Coordinates of C-alpha atoms and ligand atoms in Angstrom, one line a residue:
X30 CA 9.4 -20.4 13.4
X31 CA 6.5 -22.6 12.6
X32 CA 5.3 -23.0 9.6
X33 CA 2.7 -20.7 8.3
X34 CA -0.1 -20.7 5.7
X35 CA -0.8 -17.8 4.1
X36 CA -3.2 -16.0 1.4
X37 CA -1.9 -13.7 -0.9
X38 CA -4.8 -11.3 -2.4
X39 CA -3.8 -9.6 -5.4
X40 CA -1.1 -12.0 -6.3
X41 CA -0.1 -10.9 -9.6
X42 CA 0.8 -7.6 -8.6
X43 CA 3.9 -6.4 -7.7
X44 CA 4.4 -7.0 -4.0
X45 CA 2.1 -10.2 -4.6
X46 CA 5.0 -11.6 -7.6
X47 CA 7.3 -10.7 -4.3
X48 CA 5.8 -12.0 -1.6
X49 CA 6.0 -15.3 -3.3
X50 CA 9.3 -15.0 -4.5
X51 CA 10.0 -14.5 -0.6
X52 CA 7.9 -17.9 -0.2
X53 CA 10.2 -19.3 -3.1
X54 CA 13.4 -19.0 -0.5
X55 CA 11.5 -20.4 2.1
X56 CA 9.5 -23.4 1.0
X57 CA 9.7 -25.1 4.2
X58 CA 8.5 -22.5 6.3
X59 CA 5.2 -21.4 4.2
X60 CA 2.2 -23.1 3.0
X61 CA 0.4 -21.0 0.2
X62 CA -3.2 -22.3 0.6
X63 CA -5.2 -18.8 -1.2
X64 CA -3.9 -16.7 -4.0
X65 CA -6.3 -14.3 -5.6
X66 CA -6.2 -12.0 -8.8
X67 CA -8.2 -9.4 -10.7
X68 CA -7.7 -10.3 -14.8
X69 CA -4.1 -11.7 -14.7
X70 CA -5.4 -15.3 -15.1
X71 CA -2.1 -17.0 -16.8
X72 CA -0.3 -16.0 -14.0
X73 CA -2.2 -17.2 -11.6
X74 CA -2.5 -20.1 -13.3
X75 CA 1.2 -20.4 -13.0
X76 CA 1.8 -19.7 -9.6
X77 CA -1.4 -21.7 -8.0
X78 CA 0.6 -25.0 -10.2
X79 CA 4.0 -23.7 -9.0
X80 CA 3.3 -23.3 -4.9
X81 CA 0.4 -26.2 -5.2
X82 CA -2.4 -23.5 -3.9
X83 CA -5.2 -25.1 -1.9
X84 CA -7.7 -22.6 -3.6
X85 CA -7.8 -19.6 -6.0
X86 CA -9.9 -17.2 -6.8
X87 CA -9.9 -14.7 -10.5
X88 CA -12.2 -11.7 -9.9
X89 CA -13.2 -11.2 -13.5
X90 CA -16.0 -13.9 -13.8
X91 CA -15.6 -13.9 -17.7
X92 CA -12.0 -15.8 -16.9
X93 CA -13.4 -18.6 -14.5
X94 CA -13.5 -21.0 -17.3
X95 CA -10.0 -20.6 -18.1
X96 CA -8.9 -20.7 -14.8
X97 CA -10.5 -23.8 -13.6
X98 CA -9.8 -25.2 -16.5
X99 CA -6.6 -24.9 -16.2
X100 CA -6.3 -25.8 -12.7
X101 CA -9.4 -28.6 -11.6
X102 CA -7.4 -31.3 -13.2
X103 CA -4.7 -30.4 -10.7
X104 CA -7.2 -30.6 -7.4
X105 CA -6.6 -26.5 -6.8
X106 CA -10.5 -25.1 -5.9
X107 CA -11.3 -22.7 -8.1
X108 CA -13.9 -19.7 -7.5
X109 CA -15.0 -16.5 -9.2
X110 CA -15.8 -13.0 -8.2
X111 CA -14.9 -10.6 -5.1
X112 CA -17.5 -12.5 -2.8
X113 CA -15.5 -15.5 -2.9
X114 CA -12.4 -14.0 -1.8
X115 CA -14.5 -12.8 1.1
X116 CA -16.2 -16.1 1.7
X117 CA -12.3 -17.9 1.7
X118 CA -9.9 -15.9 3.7
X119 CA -11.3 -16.6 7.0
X120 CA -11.5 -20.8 6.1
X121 CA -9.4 -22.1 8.9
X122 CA -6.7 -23.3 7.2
X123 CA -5.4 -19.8 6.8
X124 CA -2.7 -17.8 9.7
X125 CA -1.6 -14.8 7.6
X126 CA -3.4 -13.1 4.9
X127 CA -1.4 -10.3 2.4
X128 CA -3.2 -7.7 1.5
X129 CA -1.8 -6.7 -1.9
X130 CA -4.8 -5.4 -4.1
X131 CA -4.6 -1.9 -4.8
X132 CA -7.5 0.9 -4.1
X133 CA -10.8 0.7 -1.9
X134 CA -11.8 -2.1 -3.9
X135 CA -9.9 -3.9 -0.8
X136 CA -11.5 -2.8 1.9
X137 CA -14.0 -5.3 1.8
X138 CA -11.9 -8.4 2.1
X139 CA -9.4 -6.7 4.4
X140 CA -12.4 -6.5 6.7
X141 CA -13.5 -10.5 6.3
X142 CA -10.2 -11.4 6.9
X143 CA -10.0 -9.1 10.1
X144 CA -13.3 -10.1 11.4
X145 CA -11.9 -13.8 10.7
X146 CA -9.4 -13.0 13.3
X147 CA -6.7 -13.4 10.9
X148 CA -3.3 -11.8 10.7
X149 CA -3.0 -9.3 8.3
X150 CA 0.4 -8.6 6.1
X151 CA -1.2 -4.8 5.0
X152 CA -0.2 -3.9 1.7
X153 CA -3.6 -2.2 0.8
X154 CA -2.4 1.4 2.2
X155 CA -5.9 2.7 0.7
X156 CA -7.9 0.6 3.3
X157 CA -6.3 2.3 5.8
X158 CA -6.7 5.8 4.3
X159 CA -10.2 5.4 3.7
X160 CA -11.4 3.7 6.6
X161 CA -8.5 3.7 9.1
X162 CA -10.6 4.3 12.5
X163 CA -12.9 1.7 11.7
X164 CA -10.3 -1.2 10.4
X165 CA -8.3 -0.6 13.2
X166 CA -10.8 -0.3 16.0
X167 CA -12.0 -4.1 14.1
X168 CA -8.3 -5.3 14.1
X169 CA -8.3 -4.8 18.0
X170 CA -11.8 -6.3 18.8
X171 CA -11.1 -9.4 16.6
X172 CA -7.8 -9.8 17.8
X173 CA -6.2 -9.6 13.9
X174 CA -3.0 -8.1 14.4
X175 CA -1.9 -5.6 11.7
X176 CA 1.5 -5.7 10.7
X177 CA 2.7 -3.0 8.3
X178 CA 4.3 -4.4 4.9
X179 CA 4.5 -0.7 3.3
X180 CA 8.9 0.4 3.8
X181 CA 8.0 3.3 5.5
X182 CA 5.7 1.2 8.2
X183 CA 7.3 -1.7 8.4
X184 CA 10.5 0.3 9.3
X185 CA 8.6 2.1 11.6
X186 CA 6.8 -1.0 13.4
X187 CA 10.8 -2.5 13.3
X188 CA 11.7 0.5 15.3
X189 CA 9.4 0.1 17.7
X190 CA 10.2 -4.2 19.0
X191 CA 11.6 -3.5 22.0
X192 CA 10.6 0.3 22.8
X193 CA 8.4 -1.1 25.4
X194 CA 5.5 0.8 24.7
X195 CA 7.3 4.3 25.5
X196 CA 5.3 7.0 23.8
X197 CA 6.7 8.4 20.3
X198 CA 7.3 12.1 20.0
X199 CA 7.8 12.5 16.2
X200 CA 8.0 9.9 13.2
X201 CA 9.9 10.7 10.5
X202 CA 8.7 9.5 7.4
X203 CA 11.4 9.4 5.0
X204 CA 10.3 9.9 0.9
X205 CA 12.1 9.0 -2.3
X206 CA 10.6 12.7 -3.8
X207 CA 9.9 10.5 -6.8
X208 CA 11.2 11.0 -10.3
X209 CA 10.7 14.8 -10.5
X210 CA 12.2 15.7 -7.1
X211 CA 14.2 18.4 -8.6
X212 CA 12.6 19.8 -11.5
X213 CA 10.7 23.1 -11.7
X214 CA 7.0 23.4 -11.5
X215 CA 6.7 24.6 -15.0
X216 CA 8.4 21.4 -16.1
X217 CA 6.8 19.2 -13.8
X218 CA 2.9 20.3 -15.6
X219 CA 4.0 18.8 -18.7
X220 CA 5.2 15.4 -17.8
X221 CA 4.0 12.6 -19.4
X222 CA 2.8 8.9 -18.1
X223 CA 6.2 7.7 -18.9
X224 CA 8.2 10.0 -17.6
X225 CA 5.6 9.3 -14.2
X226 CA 6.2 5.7 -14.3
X227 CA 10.1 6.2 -14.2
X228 CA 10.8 6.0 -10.3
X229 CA 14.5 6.2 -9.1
X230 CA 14.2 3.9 -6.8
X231 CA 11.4 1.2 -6.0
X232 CA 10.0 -0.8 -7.8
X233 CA 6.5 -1.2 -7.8
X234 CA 3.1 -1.2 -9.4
X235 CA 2.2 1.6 -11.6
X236 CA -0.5 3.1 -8.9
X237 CA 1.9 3.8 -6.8
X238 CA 4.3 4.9 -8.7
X239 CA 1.9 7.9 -9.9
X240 CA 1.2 8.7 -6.7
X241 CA 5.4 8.4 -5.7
X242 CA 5.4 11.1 -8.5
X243 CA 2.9 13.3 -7.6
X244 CA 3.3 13.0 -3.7
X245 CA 0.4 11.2 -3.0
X246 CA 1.9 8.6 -2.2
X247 CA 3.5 9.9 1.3
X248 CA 0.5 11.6 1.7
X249 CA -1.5 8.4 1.9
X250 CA 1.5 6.7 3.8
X251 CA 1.0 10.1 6.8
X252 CA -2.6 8.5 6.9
X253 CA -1.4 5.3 7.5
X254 CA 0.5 5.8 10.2
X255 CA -1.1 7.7 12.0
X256 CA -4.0 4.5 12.4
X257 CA -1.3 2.0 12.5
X258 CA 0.7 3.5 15.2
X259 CA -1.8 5.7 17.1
X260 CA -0.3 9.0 15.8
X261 CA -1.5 11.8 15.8
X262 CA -1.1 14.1 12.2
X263 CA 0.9 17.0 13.3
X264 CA 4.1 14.6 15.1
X265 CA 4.1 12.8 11.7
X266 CA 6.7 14.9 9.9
X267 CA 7.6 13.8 6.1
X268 CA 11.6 14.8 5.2
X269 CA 12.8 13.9 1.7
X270 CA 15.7 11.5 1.8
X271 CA 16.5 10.6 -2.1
X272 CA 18.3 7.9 -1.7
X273 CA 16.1 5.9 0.2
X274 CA 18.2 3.9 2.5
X275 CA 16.6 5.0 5.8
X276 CA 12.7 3.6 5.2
X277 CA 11.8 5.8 8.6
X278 CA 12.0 6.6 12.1
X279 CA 10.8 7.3 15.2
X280 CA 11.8 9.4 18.0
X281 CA 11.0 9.1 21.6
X282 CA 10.6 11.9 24.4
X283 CA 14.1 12.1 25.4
X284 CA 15.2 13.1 21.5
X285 CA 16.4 9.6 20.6
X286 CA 16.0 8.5 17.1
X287 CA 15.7 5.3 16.1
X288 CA 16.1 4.7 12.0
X289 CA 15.5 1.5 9.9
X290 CA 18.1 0.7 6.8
X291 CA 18.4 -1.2 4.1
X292 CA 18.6 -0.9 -0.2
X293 CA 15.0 -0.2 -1.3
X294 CA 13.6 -3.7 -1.8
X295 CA 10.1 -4.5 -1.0
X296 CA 11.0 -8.3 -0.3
X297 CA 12.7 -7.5 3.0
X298 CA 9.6 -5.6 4.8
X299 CA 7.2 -8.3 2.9
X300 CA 9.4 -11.3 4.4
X301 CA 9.0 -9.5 7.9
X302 CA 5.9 -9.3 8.0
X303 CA 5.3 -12.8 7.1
X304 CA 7.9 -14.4 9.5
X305 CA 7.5 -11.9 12.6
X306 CA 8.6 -11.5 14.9
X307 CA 11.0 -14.0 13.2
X308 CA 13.9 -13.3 11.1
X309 CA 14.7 -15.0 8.3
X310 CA 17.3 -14.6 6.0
X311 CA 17.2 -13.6 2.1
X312 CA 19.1 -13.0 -1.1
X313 CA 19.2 -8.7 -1.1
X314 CA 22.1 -6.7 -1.0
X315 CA 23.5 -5.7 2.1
X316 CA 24.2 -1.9 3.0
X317 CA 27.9 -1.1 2.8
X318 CA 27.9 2.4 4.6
X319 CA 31.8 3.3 3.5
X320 CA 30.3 2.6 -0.6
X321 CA 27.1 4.8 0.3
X322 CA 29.3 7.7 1.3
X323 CA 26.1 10.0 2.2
X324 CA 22.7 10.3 3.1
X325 CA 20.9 14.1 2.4
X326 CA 17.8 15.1 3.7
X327 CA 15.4 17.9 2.7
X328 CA 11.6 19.3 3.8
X329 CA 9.2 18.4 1.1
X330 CA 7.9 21.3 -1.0
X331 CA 3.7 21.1 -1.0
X332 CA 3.8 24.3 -3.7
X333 CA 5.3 22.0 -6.1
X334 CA 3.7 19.0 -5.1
X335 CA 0.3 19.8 -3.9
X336 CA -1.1 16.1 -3.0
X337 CA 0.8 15.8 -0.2
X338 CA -0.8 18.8 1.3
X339 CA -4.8 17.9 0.2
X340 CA -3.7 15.0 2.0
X341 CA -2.9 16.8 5.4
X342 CA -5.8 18.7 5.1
X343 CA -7.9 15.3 4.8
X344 CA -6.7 13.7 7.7
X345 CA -6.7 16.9 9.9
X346 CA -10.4 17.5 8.7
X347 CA -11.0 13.5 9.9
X348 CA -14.4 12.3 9.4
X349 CA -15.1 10.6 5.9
X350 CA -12.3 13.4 4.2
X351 CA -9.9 10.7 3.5
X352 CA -12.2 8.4 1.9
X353 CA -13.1 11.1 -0.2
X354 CA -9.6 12.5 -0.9
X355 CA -8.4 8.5 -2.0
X356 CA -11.6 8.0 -4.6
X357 CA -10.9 11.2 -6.2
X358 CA -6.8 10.2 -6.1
X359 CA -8.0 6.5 -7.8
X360 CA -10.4 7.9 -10.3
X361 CA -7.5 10.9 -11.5
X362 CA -4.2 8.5 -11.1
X363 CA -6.6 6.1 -13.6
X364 CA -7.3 8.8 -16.1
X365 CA -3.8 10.3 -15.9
X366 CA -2.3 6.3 -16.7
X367 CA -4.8 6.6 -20.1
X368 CA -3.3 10.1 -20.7
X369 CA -6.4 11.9 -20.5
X370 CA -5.5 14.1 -17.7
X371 CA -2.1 16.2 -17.4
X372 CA 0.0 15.8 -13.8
X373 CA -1.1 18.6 -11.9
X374 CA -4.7 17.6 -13.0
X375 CA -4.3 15.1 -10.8
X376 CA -4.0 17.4 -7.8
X377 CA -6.5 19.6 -8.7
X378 CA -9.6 17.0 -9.0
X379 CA -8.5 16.4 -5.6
X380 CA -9.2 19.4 -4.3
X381 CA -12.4 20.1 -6.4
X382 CA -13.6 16.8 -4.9
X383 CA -12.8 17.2 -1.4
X384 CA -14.9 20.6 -1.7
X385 CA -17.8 18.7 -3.2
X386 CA -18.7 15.8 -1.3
X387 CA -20.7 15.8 2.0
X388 CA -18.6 15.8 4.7
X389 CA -19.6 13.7 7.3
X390 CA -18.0 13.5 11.3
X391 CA -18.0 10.2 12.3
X392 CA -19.0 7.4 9.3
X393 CA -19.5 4.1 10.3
X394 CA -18.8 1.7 7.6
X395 CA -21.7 2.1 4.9
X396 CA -21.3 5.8 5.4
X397 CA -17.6 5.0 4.4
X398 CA -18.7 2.6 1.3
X399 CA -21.7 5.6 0.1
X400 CA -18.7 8.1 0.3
X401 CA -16.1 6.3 -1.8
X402 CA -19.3 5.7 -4.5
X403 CA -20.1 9.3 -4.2
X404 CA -16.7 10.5 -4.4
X405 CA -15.7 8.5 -7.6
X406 CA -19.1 9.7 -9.6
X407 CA -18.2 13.3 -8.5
X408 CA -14.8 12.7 -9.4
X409 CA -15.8 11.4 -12.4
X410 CA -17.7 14.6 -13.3
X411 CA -15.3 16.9 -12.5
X412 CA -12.6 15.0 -15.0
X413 CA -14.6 16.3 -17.8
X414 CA -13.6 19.5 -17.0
X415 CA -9.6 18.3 -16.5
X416 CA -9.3 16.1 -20.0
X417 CA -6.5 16.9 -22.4
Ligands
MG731 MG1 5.9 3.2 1.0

């Protein structure tokens, strides 16, 4: 493999701190030239010094001072505000950029670095959900590959080297069921933001592990696959598999099935899609089938866990729906994190938003940027009605 210099956007969040742990293995075969973060300033800070980043950029202006402080006596560039990030990830001295930021508020570099011609490592699932014809459509006509870094994805894209294009019948998209899998509905109302932020599995940022809880998450994930892999809704069938050692799988016409394994940990999907279609190797455990015993399998229940069918209904409906559905998700996960909303709140400011919003066929990209602002405000004002 040749070596390859990357960006990492949102590098102090969790799949950002392990991307570049994956870069930490394999010095020799990546260059980190961009890392970018929202507040987290120290550590970014410590990892520009630590992988001798060509540039960095700290969204929150107020912290530019400390951050180039910090780092112009070491030669690192160092820039403010979402417009730089923009501005930087298509600079030529950039192959591969990982998306890691979390919410819409990625879209807008995801789409410089596409129309950059870059390759993108997508971890921002939201860009995908709210604006997945036109990023994809953008990835094809720029010639900026898209290769999956979310387990479910990335197992399914893994699947798929070597099929030769044959058409899928079915992907299975295999869920955790999160931390309240098996508890009763009653129960499930009353949980608290700890309790939410307890997943069995996978370890992750706290965004996605409130939407792990409440469903969301898969929901979001059906979205993105069906843009990443051409899929239509109704052949992408979600089957909850608590132990989480198959990540996915597809099926083809003649009822084959193809699975992806492994322990849950992001770093292995993350390392593939920086080194594909290259293998490297790297410090996880390895599967020992005769220790694991057995794998069970169950159909997700949508009474219990709502979000996952709003977000059926949003990508069935098309249009700007998703985009909606996402901008009421981010605005309720937030409030639920500050414990001002209750769990099944979450689901239902959903719903009340996807009602309220104009729905509109075929939204080109402004459309898709007015929607998201319109969606959070009404959002917004329908939380009043949803606070503890
Ligand atoms: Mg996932």
């Amino acid at each position: 493999m040749e070596k390859r210099r990357i960006a990492i956007l949102g590098s102090t969040g969790s799949i950002g701190r392990q991307a570049l742990d994956v870069v930490r293995q394999h010095r020799d075969m990546f260059d980190v030239e961009l890392l970018t973060a929202n507040n987290s300033s120290r550590l970014l800070i410590e990892q520009a010094l630590e992988f001798g980043a060509n540039s960095v950029v700290i969204c929150n202006e107020d912290k530019y001072d400390e951050v180039a402080d910090a780092l112009q006596p070491h030669y690192v560039k160092v820039f403010a505000g979402m417009d730089s990030v923009c501005d930087l990830v298509g600079g030529d001295n950039i192959d591969i950029v990982l998306t890691a930021m979390v919410g819409f508020s990625g879209l807008e570099s995801t789409i410089a670095a596409i129309k950059a011609g870059k390759t993108i490592a997508l971890a921002n699932k939201e860009t995908l959900v709210a604006a997945g014809e036109i990023v994809t459509r953008l990835s094809r006509e720029c010639n900026a590959p898209i290769i999956p870094v979310d387990s479910e994805h990335s197992a399914i894209f893994q699947c798929l080297q070597g099929a030769h294009g044959a058409p899928l019948s079915k992907i299975h998209l295999t869920a955790s069921g999160g931390p309240f899998r098996t508890w009763e509905k009653e129960k499930i109302a009353m949980v608290t933001r700890k309790e939410a932020l307890n997943h069995p599995r996978w370890n992750m940022g706290q965004k996605v592990t409130i939407d792990s809880a409440t469903m969301m998450n898969k929901g979001l994930e059906v979205i993105e696959a069906r843009w990443l892999f051409g899929t239509e809704p109704e052949k992408i069938q979600v089957v909850v598999h608590p132990q989480s050692i198959i990540h996915s799988m597809v099926e083809f016409e003649d009822g084959a099935v193809i699975a992806q394994l492994g322990h849950p940990d992001m770093r292995e999907p993350i390392q593939y899609a920086l080194s594909y279609p290259s293998r490297l190797s790297l410090d996880n455990r390895k599967l020992d089938f005769a220790e694991l015993g057995e794998l069970t399998f169950h159909a997700p229940d949508t009474d219990r866990f709502p979000a996952l069918g709003l977000a059926y209904e949003a990508i069935r409906t098309g249009g700007n729906m998703p985009c909606i559905m996402n901008a009421a998700n981010e605005v309720a996960v937030d409030a639920f994190l500050q414990d001002r909303t209750g769990f099944y709140d979450i689901s239902g400011i959903i719903g009340e938003t996807m009602a309220g919003v104009d729905f509109v066929r075929e939204p080109d990209l402004d459309t898709i940027f007015a929607t998201n602002r319109e969606a959070t405000a009404k959002a917004r004002d329908i939380l009043k009605r949803h606070l503890r």
